Coordinates of C-alpha atoms in Angstrom, one line a residue:
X71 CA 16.1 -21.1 -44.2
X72 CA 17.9 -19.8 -40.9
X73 CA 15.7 -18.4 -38.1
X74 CA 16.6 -14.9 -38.7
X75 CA 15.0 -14.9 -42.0
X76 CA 11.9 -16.9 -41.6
X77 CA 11.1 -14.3 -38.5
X78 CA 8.2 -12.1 -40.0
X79 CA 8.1 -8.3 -40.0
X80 CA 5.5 -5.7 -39.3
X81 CA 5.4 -5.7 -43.5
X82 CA 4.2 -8.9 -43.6
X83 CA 0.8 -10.7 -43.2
X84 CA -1.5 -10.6 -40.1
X85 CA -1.5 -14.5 -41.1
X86 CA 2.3 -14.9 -41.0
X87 CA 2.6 -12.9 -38.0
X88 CA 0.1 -14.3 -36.0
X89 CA 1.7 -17.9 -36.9
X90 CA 5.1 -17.3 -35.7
X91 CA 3.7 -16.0 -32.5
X92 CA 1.7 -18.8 -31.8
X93 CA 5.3 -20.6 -31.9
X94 CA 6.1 -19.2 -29.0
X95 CA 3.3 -19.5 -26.6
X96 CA 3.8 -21.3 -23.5
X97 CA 0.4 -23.7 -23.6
X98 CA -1.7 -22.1 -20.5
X99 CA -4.5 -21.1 -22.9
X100 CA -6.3 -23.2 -25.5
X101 CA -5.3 -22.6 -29.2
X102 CA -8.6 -21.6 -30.4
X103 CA -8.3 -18.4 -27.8
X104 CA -4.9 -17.7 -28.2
X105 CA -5.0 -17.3 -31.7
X106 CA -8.2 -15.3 -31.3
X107 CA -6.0 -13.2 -28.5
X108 CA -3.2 -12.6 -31.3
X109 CA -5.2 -12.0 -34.5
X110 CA -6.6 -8.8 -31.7
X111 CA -3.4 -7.4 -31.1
X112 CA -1.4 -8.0 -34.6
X113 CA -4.9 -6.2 -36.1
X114 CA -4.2 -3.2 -33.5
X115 CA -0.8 -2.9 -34.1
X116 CA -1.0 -3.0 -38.1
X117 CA -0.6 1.1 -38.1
X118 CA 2.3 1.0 -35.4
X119 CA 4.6 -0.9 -37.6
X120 CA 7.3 0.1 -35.3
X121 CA 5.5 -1.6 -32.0
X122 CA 4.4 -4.8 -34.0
X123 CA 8.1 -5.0 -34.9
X124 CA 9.0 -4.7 -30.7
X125 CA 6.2 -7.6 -30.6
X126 CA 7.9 -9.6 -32.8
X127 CA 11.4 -9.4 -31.9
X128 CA 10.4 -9.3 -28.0
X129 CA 8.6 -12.8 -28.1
X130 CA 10.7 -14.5 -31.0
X131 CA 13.8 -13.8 -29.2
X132 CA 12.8 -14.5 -25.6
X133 CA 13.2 -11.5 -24.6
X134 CA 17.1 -12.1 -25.5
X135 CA 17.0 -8.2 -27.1
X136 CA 15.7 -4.3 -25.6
X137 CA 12.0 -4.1 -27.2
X138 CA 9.6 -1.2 -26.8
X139 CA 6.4 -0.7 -25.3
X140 CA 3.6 -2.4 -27.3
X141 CA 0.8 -0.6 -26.9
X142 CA -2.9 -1.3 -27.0
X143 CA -6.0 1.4 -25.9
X144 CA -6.8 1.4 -22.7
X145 CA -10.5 0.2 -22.2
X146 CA -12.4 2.1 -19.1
X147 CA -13.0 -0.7 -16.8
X148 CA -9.2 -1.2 -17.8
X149 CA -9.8 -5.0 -18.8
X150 CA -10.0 -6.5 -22.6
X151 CA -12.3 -8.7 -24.0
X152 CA -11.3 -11.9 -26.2
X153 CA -13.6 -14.6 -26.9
X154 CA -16.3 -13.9 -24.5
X155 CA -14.1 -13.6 -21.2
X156 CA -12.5 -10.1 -20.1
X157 CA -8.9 -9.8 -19.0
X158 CA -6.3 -7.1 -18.3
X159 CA -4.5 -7.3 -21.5
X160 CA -0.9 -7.0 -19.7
X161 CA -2.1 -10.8 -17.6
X162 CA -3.4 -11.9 -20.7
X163 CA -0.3 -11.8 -23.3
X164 CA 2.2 -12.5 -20.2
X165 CA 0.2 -15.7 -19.6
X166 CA 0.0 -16.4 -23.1
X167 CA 3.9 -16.1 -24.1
X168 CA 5.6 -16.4 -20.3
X169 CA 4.0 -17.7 -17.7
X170 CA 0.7 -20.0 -17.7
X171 CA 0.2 -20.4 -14.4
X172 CA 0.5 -16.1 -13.7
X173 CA -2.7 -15.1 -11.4
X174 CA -3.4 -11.7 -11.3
X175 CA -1.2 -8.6 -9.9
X176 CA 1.6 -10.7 -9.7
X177 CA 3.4 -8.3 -12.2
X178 CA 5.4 -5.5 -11.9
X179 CA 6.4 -3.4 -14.3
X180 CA 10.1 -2.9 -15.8
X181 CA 11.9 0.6 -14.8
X182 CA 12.3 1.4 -18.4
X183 CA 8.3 1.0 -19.6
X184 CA 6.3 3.8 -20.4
X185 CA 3.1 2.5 -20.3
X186 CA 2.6 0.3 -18.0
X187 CA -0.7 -0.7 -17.0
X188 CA -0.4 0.5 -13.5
X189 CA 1.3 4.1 -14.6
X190 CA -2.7 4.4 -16.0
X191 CA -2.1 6.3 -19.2
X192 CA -4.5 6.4 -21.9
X193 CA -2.7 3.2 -23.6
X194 CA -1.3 0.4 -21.9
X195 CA 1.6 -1.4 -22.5
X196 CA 1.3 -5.0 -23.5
X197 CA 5.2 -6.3 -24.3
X198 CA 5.4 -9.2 -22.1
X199 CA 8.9 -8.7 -21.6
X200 CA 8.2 -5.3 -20.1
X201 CA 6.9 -7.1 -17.0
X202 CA 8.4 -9.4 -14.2
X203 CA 6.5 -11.5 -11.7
X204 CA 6.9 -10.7 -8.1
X205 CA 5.1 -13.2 -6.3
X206 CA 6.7 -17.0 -6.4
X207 CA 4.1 -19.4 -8.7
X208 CA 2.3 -21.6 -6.6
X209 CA 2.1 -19.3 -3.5
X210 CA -1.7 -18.7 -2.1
X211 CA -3.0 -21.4 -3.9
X212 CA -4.7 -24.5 -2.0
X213 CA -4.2 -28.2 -3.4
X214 CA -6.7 -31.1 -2.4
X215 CA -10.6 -30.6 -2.6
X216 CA -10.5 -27.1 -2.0
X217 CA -8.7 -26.0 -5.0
X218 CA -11.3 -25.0 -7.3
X219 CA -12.8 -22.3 -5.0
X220 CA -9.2 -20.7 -6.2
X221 CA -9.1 -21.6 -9.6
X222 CA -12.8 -20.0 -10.1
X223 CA -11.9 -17.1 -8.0
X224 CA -8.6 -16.7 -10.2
X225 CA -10.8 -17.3 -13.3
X226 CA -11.2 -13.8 -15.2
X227 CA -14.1 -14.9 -17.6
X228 CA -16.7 -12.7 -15.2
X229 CA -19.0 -9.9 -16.5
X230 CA -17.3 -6.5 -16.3
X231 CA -18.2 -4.1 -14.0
X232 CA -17.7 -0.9 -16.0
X233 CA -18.9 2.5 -14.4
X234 CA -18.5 6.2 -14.8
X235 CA -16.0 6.1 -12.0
X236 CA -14.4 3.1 -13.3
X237 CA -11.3 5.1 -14.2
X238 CA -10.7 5.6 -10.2
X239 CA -11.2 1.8 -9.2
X240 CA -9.9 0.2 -6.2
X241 CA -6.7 -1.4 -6.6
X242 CA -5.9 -5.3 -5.1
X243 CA -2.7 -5.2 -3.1
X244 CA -1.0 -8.5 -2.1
X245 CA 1.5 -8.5 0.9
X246 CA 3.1 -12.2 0.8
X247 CA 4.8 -13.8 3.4
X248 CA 8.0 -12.5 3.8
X249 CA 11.1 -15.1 2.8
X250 CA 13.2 -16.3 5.3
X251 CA 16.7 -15.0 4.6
X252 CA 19.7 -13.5 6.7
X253 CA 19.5 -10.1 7.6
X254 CA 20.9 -7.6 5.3
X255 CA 24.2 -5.8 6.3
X256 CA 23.8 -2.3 7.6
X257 CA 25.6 -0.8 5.0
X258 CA 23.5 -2.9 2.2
X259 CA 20.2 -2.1 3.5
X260 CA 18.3 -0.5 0.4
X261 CA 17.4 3.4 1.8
X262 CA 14.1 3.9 1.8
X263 CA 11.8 6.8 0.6
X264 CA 10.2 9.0 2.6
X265 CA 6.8 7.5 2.3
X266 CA 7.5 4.6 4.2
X267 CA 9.7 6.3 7.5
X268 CA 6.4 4.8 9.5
X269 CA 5.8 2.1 11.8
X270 CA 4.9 -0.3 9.5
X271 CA 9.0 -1.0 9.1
X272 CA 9.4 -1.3 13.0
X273 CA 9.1 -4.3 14.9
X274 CA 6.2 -5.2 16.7
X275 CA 6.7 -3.0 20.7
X276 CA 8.0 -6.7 22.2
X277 CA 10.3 -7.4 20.5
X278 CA 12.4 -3.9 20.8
X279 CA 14.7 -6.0 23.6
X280 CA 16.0 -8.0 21.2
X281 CA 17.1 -5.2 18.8
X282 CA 21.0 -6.1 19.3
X283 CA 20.1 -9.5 17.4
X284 CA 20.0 -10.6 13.7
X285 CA 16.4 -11.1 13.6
X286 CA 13.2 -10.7 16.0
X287 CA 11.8 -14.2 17.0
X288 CA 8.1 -13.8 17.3
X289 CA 5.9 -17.0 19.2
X290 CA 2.7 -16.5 19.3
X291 CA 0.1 -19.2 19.2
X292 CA 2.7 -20.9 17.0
X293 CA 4.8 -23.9 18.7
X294 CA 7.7 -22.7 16.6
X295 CA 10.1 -19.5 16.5
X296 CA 9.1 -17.0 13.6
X297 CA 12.4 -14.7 12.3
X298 CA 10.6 -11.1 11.8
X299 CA 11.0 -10.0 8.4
X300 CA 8.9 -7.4 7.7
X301 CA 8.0 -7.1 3.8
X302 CA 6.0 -3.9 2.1
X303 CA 4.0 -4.0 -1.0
X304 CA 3.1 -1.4 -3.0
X305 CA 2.0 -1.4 -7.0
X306 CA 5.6 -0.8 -7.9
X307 CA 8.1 -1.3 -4.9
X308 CA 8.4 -4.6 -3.2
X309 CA 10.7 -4.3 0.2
X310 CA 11.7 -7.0 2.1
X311 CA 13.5 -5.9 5.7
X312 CA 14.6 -8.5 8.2
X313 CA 17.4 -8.1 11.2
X314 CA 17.2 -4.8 13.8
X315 CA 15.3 -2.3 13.5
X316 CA 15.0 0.2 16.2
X317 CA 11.6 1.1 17.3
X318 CA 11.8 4.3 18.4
X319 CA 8.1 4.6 18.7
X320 CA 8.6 2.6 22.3
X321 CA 9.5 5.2 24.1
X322 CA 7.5 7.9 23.0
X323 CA 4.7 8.8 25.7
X324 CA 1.1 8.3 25.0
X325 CA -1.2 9.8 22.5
X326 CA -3.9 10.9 25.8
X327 CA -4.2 10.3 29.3
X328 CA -7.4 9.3 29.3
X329 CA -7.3 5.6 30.8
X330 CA -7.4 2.8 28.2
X331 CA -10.8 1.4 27.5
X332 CA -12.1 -2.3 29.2
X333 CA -12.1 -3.9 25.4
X334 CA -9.5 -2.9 23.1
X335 CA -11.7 -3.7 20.3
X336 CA -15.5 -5.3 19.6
X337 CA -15.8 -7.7 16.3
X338 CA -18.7 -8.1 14.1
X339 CA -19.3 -10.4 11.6
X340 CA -21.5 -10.4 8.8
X341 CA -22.5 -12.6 5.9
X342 CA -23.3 -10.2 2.4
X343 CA -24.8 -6.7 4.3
X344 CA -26.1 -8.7 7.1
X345 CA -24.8 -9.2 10.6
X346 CA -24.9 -12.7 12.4
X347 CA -24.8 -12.7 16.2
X348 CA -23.8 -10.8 18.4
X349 CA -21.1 -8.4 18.5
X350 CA -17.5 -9.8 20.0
X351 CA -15.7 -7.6 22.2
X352 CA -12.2 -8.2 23.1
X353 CA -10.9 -7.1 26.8
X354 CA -8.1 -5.1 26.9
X355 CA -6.4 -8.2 28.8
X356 CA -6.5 -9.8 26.0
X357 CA -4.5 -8.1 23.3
X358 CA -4.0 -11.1 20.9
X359 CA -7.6 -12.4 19.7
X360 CA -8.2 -14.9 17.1
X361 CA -11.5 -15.5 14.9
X362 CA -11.6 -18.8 13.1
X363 CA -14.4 -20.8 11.4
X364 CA -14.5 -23.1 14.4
X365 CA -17.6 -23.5 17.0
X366 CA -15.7 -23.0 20.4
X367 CA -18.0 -21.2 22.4
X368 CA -15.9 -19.7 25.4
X369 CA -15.2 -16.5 24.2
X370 CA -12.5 -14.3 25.8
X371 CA -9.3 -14.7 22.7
X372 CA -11.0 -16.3 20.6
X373 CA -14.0 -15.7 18.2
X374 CA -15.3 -18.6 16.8
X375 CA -17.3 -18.1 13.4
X376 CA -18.6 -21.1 12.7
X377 CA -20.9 -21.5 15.9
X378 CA -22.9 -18.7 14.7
X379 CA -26.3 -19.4 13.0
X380 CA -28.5 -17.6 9.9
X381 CA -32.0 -18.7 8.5
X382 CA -30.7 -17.0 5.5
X383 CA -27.4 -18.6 4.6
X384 CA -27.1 -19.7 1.2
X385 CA -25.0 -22.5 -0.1
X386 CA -22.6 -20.2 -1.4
X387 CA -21.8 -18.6 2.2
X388 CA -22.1 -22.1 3.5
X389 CA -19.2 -22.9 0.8
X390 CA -17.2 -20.0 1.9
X391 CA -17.2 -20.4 5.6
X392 CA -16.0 -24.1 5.3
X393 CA -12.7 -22.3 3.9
X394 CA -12.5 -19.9 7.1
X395 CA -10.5 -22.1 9.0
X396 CA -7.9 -21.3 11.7
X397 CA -8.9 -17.7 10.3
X398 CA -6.5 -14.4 11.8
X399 CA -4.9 -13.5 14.6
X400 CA -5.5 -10.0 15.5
X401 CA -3.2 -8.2 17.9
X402 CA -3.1 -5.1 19.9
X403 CA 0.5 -4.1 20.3
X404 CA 1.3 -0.9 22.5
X405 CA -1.1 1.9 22.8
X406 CA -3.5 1.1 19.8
X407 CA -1.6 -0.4 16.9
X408 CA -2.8 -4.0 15.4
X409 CA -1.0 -6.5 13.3
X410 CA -2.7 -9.3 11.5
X411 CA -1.2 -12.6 11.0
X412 CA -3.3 -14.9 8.7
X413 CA -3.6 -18.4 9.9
X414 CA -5.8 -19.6 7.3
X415 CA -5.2 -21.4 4.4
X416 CA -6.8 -19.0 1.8
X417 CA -5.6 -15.3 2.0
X418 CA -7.6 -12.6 3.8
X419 CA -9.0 -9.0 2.4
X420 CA -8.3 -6.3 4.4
X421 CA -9.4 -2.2 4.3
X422 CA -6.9 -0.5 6.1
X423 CA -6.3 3.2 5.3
X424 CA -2.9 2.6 7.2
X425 CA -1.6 0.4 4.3
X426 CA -2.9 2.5 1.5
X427 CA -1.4 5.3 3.1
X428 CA 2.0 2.7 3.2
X429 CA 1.6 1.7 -0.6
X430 CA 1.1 5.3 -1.8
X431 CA -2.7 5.2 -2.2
X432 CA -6.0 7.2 -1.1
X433 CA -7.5 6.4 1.7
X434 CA -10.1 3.8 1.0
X435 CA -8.5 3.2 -2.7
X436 CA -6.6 0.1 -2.4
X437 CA -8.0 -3.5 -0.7
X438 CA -5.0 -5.7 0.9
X439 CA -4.7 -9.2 -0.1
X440 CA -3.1 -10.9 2.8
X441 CA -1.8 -14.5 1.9
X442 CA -1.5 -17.2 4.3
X443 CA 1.6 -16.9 6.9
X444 CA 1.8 -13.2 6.5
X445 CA 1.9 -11.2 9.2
X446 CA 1.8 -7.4 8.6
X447 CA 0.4 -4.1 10.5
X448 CA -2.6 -2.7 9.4
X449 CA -3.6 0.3 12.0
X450 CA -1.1 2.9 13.3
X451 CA -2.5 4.5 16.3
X452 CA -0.4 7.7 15.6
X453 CA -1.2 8.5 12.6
X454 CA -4.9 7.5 12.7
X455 CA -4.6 10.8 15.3
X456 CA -2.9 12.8 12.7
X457 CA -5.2 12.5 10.0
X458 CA -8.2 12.5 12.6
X459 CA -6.8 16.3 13.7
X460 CA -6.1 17.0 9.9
X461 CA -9.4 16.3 8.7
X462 CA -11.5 18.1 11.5
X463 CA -9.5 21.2 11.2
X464 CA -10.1 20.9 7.5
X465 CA -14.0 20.2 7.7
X466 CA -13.8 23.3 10.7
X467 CA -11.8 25.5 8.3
X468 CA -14.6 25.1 5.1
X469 CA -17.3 25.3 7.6
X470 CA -16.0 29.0 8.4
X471 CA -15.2 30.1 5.1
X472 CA -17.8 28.2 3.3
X473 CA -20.3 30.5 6.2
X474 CA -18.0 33.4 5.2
X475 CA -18.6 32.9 1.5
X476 CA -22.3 33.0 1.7
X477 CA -22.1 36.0 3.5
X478 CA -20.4 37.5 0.2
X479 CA -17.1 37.7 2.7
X480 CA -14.9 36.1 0.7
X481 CA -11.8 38.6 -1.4
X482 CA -11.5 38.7 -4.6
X483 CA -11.8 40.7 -8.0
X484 CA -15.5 40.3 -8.5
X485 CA -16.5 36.8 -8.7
X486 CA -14.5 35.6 -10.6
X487 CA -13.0 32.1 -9.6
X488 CA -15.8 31.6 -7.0
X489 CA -17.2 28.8 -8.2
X490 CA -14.2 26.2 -8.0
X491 CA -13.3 27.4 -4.1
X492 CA -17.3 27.4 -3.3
X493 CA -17.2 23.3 -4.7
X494 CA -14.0 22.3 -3.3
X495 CA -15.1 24.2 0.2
X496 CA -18.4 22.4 0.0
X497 CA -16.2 19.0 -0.3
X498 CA -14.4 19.7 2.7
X499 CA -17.1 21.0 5.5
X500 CA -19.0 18.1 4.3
X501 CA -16.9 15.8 6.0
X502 CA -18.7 14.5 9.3
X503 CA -18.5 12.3 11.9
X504 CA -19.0 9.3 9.8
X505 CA -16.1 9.9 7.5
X506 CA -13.6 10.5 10.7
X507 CA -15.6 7.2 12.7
X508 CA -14.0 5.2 9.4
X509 CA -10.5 5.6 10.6
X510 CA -11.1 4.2 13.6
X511 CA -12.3 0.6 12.0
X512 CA -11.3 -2.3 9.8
X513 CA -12.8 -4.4 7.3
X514 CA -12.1 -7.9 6.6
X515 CA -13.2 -10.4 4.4
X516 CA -12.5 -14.6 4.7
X517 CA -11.4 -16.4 1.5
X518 CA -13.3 -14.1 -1.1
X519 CA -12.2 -10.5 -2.1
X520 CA -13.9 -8.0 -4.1
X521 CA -13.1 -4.9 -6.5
X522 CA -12.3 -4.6 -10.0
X523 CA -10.6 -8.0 -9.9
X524 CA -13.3 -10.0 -8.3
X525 CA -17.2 -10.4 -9.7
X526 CA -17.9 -8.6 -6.3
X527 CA -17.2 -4.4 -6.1
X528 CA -17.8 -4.0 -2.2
X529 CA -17.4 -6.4 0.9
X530 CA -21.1 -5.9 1.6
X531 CA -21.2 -8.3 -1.8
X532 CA -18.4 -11.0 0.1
X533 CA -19.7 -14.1 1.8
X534 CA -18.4 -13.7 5.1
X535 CA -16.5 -10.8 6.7
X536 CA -15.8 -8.8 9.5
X537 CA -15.5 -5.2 11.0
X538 CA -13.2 -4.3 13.4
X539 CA -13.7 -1.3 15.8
X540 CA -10.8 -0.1 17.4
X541 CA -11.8 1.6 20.7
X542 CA -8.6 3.6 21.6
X543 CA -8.7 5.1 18.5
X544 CA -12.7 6.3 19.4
X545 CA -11.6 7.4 22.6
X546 CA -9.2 9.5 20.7
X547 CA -11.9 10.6 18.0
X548 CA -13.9 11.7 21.0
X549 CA -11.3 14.0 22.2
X550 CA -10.5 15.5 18.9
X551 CA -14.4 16.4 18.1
X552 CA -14.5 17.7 21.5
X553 CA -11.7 20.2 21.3
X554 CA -12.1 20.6 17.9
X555 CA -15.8 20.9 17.0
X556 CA -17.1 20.8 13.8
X557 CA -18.9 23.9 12.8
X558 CA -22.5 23.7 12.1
X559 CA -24.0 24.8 8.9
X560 CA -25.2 28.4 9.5
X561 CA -29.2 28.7 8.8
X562 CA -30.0 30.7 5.5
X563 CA -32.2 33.5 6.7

């Protein structure tokens, strides 16, 4: 019997099917839960003969012909269950029939797919051949002793963490180290969308003298040159750029007058939701600092973790901070902006409303996997001022008409319609000081990250981590709350 023949249709048997497609996985998994993985979706797709017939031909031809979504309901924590461990269902059946080594959000979605999982429709595409992987196998993983921190990290067979807001969950972003390659011709260079004209595609401020060249060479604590290639991720649009850039943003004049503060920035650092020691500040001389896991006491560019005592450490932090290492180098580059490089072996986890703004998302919606060797901006001194302006003129403009509204001052034919404005202009005066103090600081956690792909949902839950604040940017948020004052709440008489 040829192969063409002996290939099973959507009329056949669950049984038959669910044979021939355990030809054709690839060995990652055991048998007992890949079979158990299959039997699932061949049962799920028995009424959509037409997307059991794209399963087929999709994994019994290699992906050799065009195949259509495959679709499964989308769960509310987003993740599927087989055999006791929870999954995203588009990792799963990619692991299961293309790649068994595939970690997680290491796929992106073909142009042509529907229903993707990240597009976040109501059912979720599960055609393995309807995703590529972006990030090279093998990158951000640790060999030797250290290994199966990783592997258990990787490990999706955790409790799920499924909530009313579950829908809206934070999203893990990874931002690789960029490849080294030869600039791209002018005339080649891929345009890019309006989101991203920011200065997370410049250079860093140094190295705009060097703009005539191919590429930016960067030496920092390194012995050897480093070509600048600067790469953005976002959930579907990888960009790599190397070679000039002009940084325009060099020559503009500064945000204020006000003289710069003595520290650029203070560092604490904190182990679950408790801080240990004393808070580091960084003088403004000193506009490269690094924190590491080592127990150099000195001070001045260097923050070293692992001097730092707590009666209530458990093993698990103990664990955890063994993995720190040589840690990140933060820098300070012109007025206010900072780039991370991470010098660790293990990737860091970064909130930075400057990156989720760069990948498309809310503020606060995304965390930032940064792997080891990457080096990448993650506060923009500008715009932090733009949305700091934005948001207390918003917050000043519901204060007024929320005060207006109870005073029955608001137009309109009756009151019909006030209830929406009166919620959404609640919303916005409540913004205060706290939400605008957020822009002004960064989170980041060593070696373990949290969210709907980790066991932990906040960095309070992490090991050990760190938050930044970035004093210029206060300085700023002083001067906007001072020229642009928040109205108070108007007693009720």
């Amino acid at each position: 019997m040829d192969r063409v023949s002996s290939t099973p249709t959507s009329n056949d048997a669950c049984l038959s099917i669910v044979h021939s497609l355990m030809c054709h996985r690839q060995g990652g998994e055991s048998e007992s839960f890949s079979k158990r993985a299959i039997e699932s979706l061949v049962k799920k797709l028995k009424e959509k003969k037409d997307e059991l017939d794209s399963l087929i031909t999709a994994v019994t031809t290699n992906g050799a012909h065009p195949s259509k979504c495959v679709t499964i309901q989308r769960t509310l924590d987003g993740r599927l269950q087989v055999a006791g461990r929870k999954g995203f269902p588009h990792v799963i059946y990619a692991r299961l029939w293309r790649w068994p080594d595939l970690h997680k959000n290491e796929l992106k979605h073909v142009k042509y797919c529907q229903f993707a999982f990240d597009l976040k429709c109501d059912s979720v595409c599960v055609n393995p051949y309807h995703y590529e992987r972006v990030a090279s196998p093998g990158i951000g993983e640790c060999t030797g002793p250290s290994a199966g921190l990783l592997v258990k990290e990787e490990f999706e067979g955790q409790p799920s963490h499924s909530s009313s807001d579950a829908a809206h969950s934070i999203q893990t972003i990874q931002h690789q180290p960029a490849p080294s390659h030869p600039a791209l011709p002018t005339t080649t260079r891929p345009a890019l969308p309006d989101t991203f004209n920011s200065p997370a595609l410049l250079p860093p401020p140094d190295a705009a003298n060097s703009a005539s060249s191919a590429t930016f060479p960067i030496s920092h604590t390194h012995t050897h040159t480093h070509t600048h290639t600067q790469t953005l991720h976002t959930g579907h649009l990888t960009l790599s750029l190397s070679g000039p850039v002009h940084n325009e943003l060099v020559f503009q004049p500064p945000i204020s007058t006000h003289p710069a503060p003595d520290y650029w920035c203070s560092i604490a650092y904190f182990e679950m939701d408790v801080q240990v020691g004393e808070t580091f500040k960084v003088p403004s001389s000193c506009p490269v600092v690094t924190v590491d896991g080592y127990v150099d006491p000195s001070g001045g560019d260097r923050f070293c973790l692992g001097q730092l005592s707590n009666v209530h450490r458990t093993e698990a932090i103990e664990r955890a901070r063994l993995h720190i290492g040589k840690g990140v180098q933060l820098e300070c580059k012109g007025e206010g902006d900072v780039w991370v490089r991470c010098l660790s072996d293990h990737a860091v986890f970064v909130q930075s409303y400057y990156l989720d703004r760069e990948a498309g998302r809310a503020p606060g919606d995304a965390v930032h996997k940064i792997y080891p060797s990457a080096y990448i901006k993650v506060f923009d001194l500008r715009q932090c001022h733009r949305q700091m302006q934005q948001q207390a003129a918003t917050a000043q403009a519901a204060a007024a008409a929320q005060a207006a509204a109870v005073a029955g001052n608001i137009p309109g034919p009756g009151s019909v319609g006030g209830i929406a404005p009166a919620i959404s202009l609640s919303a916005a005066a409540g913004i205060g000081v706290d939400d605008l103090r957020r822009l002004c600081i960064l989170r980041m956690s060593f070696v373990k990250g949290w969210g709907p792909d980790y066991p932990r949902q906040s960095i309070k839950e992490t090991p050990c981590w760190i938050e930044i604040h970035l004093h210029r940017a206060f300085q700023l948020l002083d001067e906007v709350l001072h020229t642009m004052p928040i109205a108070d709440p108007q007693p009720l008489d």
